[in-house]
Amino acid sequence: MFDRYFGTIHRYVYMRLGESAADDLAAETFLRAFRQRERYDIGRPNARAWLYGIASNLVADHGRGEARRYRAMARSAELPDVANHDERVVQRVSAEVMQPRLAAGLARLSAGDRDVLMLVACAQLSYEEVAEALDIPRGTVGSRLNRARKKLRKVIGPHEEAL
C-alpha cells in the first residue's frame, strides 16, 4: 500500500502545505493507516480514498498553516530555489496552478470547502471517493464543491475557466 500510494499522497500534501510538511505528513498518513488498519473496510476495492481522508485530517490538524501559505502565495509569485529537478517540476506545476488570485481565493474558503475542492482538483478523487475520505454525504461533496467554485470564480475573475 505504501509503495502504491505514497507518491500521490505526498504530492497532495505538498500542494496543500508545501515541502516542509509534505514528507512528515505523508509518512504520518501511512503510520496512522497502519495503526487504524482494523477500521479499514476490506470490502472496498482500494485504500485510496481512505488514505486521502487520513491525509486531509492531518492537513486540518496542521492548523491555519494552509490558509497562511495561500495568503503568502497570493502576495508573492516568486519561487525559491530548489535542490533537484523533481522539486523544480513539482514547483512549476504548483506555480501554474496556484497563481496569486487562486491562492487568495483558496485562503478565503472554509476548511471543509477547501478540502473537497483540493481532493477533487489535486487528488482527482470522484465525488464518492471524497465522500468516503471525509466521511460526509455525497450531496455535501457536491454542494461544497459548487460553493468553493463560485467563491473562487469571484476572486479569480471570468477569464479563468480551469475550475
Short mmCIF file of C-alpha atoms in Angstrom, two decimals:
data_model
loop_
_atom_site.label_atom_id
_atom_site.label_comp_id
_atom_site.label_asym_id
_atom_site.label_seq_id
_atom_site.Cartn_x
_atom_site.Cartn_y
_atom_site.Cartn_z
CA MET A 1 0.00 0.00 0.00
CA PHE A 2 2.85 2.36 0.85
CA ASP A 3 4.60 1.78 -2.47
CA ARG A 4 1.37 2.20 -4.41
CA TYR A 5 0.08 5.42 -2.81
CA PHE A 6 2.94 7.29 -1.13
CA GLY A 7 3.79 9.43 -4.16
CA THR A 8 0.23 10.62 -4.70
CA ILE A 9 -0.37 11.30 -1.01
CA HIS A 10 2.94 13.19 -0.82
CA ARG A 11 2.05 15.35 -3.85
CA TYR A 12 -1.37 16.11 -2.35
CA VAL A 13 0.12 17.27 0.97
CA TYR A 14 2.86 19.17 -0.90
CA MET A 15 0.24 21.06 -2.93
CA ARG A 16 -1.64 21.95 0.24
CA LEU A 17 1.11 22.72 2.74
CA GLY A 18 4.42 22.89 0.91
CA GLU A 19 7.65 20.99 1.03
CA SER A 20 8.40 21.40 4.73
CA ALA A 21 5.28 19.49 5.80
CA ALA A 22 4.91 17.05 2.91
CA ASP A 23 7.47 14.45 3.98
CA ASP A 24 6.33 14.30 7.57
CA LEU A 25 2.58 14.33 6.93
CA ALA A 26 2.73 11.84 4.08
CA ALA A 27 4.69 9.46 6.32
CA GLU A 28 2.29 10.13 9.21
CA THR A 29 -0.63 9.26 6.91
CA PHE A 30 0.73 5.75 6.46
CA LEU A 31 1.63 5.39 10.11
CA ARG A 32 -1.94 6.27 11.09
CA ALA A 33 -3.31 3.96 8.43
CA PHE A 34 -1.24 1.11 9.86
CA ARG A 35 -2.38 1.88 13.39
CA GLN A 36 -6.02 2.07 12.25
CA ARG A 37 -5.88 -0.88 9.87
CA GLU A 38 -8.60 -2.74 11.77
CA ARG A 39 -11.01 0.09 10.85
CA TYR A 40 -10.44 -0.31 7.13
CA ASP A 41 -13.31 -1.93 5.26
CA ILE A 42 -11.65 -4.71 3.29
CA GLY A 43 -14.72 -4.83 1.06
CA ARG A 44 -13.57 -1.62 -0.63
CA PRO A 45 -11.65 -2.12 -3.89
CA ASN A 46 -8.68 0.05 -2.81
CA ALA A 47 -7.44 2.23 0.04
CA ARG A 48 -7.03 5.42 -1.98
CA ALA A 49 -9.97 7.42 -0.56
CA TRP A 50 -9.28 6.17 2.97
CA LEU A 51 -5.67 7.38 2.78
CA TYR A 52 -6.69 10.76 1.36
CA GLY A 53 -9.14 11.10 4.24
CA ILE A 54 -6.35 10.50 6.74
CA ALA A 55 -4.09 12.95 4.88
CA SER A 56 -6.86 15.58 4.81
CA ASN A 57 -7.35 15.20 8.55
CA LEU A 58 -3.62 15.68 9.10
CA VAL A 59 -3.68 18.80 6.92
CA ALA A 60 -6.59 20.11 9.00
CA ASP A 61 -4.71 19.28 12.21
CA HIS A 62 -1.83 21.32 10.87
CA GLY A 63 -3.96 24.32 11.71
CA ARG A 64 -4.11 27.59 9.90
CA GLY A 65 -0.86 26.96 8.07
CA GLU A 66 -2.55 26.12 4.80
CA ALA A 67 -4.55 29.36 4.63
CA ARG A 68 -1.43 31.33 5.64
CA ARG A 69 0.51 29.60 2.87
CA TYR A 70 -2.11 30.57 0.29
CA ARG A 71 -2.14 34.17 1.50
CA ALA A 72 1.64 34.29 1.19
CA MET A 73 1.46 32.81 -2.30
CA ALA A 74 -1.09 35.44 -3.25
CA ARG A 75 1.36 38.17 -2.20
CA SER A 76 4.37 36.73 -3.96
CA ALA A 77 4.65 34.85 -7.21
CA GLU A 78 8.41 34.34 -6.77
CA LEU A 79 9.62 30.78 -6.39
CA PRO A 80 12.52 29.86 -4.10
CA ASP A 81 15.47 27.94 -5.49
CA VAL A 82 15.16 24.19 -5.19
CA ALA A 83 17.76 21.48 -4.98
CA ASN A 84 16.76 18.99 -7.65
CA HIS A 85 14.90 18.55 -10.92
CA ASP A 86 11.92 16.70 -9.42
CA GLU A 87 11.26 19.54 -6.99
CA ARG A 88 11.55 22.09 -9.80
CA VAL A 89 8.98 20.21 -11.87
CA VAL A 90 6.54 20.00 -8.97
CA GLN A 91 7.18 23.64 -8.17
CA ARG A 92 6.50 24.78 -11.73
CA VAL A 93 3.25 22.82 -11.84
CA SER A 94 2.30 24.23 -8.45
CA ALA A 95 3.12 27.76 -9.58
CA GLU A 96 0.91 27.42 -12.64
CA VAL A 97 -1.94 26.01 -10.59
CA MET A 98 -1.50 28.36 -7.65
CA GLN A 99 -1.50 31.77 -9.25
CA PRO A 100 -1.77 34.60 -6.75
CA ARG A 101 -5.50 35.16 -7.27
CA LEU A 102 -6.23 31.47 -6.91
CA ALA A 103 -4.13 31.30 -3.75
CA ALA A 104 -6.03 34.28 -2.32
CA GLY A 105 -9.31 32.58 -3.12
CA LEU A 106 -8.22 29.30 -1.53
CA ALA A 107 -7.23 31.16 1.63
CA ARG A 108 -10.76 32.56 1.87
CA LEU A 109 -12.52 29.19 1.62
CA SER A 110 -13.73 27.36 4.68
CA ALA A 111 -11.64 24.32 5.59
CA GLY A 112 -14.44 21.94 4.53
CA ASP A 113 -14.92 23.60 1.15
CA ARG A 114 -11.15 23.71 0.58
CA ASP A 115 -10.77 20.01 1.49
CA VAL A 116 -13.42 18.99 -1.04
CA LEU A 117 -12.01 21.21 -3.77
CA MET A 118 -8.43 20.03 -3.24
CA LEU A 119 -9.42 16.35 -3.16
CA VAL A 120 -11.26 16.76 -6.46
CA ALA A 121 -8.76 19.09 -8.15
CA CYS A 122 -5.42 17.85 -6.83
CA ALA A 123 -6.08 14.24 -5.90
CA GLN A 124 -8.63 13.71 -8.69
CA LEU A 125 -10.97 11.80 -6.42
CA SER A 126 -14.55 11.17 -7.52
CA TYR A 127 -17.45 12.58 -5.51
CA GLU A 128 -17.94 9.12 -3.98
CA GLU A 129 -14.28 8.89 -3.00
CA VAL A 130 -14.33 12.39 -1.47
CA ALA A 131 -17.46 11.48 0.49
CA GLU A 132 -15.71 8.36 1.75
CA ALA A 133 -12.46 10.20 2.51
CA LEU A 134 -14.15 12.96 4.52
CA ASP A 135 -16.98 10.82 5.89
CA ILE A 136 -19.66 13.14 4.54
CA PRO A 137 -22.68 12.52 2.29
CA ARG A 138 -22.14 12.64 -1.48
CA GLY A 139 -24.60 15.54 -1.74
CA THR A 140 -22.49 17.54 0.69
CA VAL A 141 -19.49 17.00 -1.57
CA GLY A 142 -21.41 18.48 -4.48
CA SER A 143 -22.67 21.48 -2.54
CA ARG A 144 -19.25 22.24 -1.03
CA LEU A 145 -17.57 21.94 -4.40
CA ASN A 146 -20.16 24.18 -6.03
CA ARG A 147 -19.81 26.78 -3.27
CA ALA A 148 -15.99 26.68 -3.48
CA ARG A 149 -16.05 27.11 -7.26
CA LYS A 150 -18.43 30.08 -7.04
CA LYS A 151 -16.25 31.80 -4.43
CA LEU A 152 -13.10 31.18 -6.45
CA ARG A 153 -14.65 32.49 -9.65
CA LYS A 154 -15.45 35.75 -7.85
CA VAL A 155 -11.81 36.13 -6.81
CA ILE A 156 -10.18 34.83 -9.99
CA GLY A 157 -12.43 36.57 -12.46
CA PRO A 158 -14.34 35.49 -15.54
CA HIS A 159 -11.29 34.69 -17.69
CA GLU A 160 -10.17 31.64 -15.71
CA GLU A 161 -12.16 28.57 -16.72
CA ALA A 162 -9.88 25.92 -15.20
CA LEU A 163 -12.22 25.44 -12.25
#
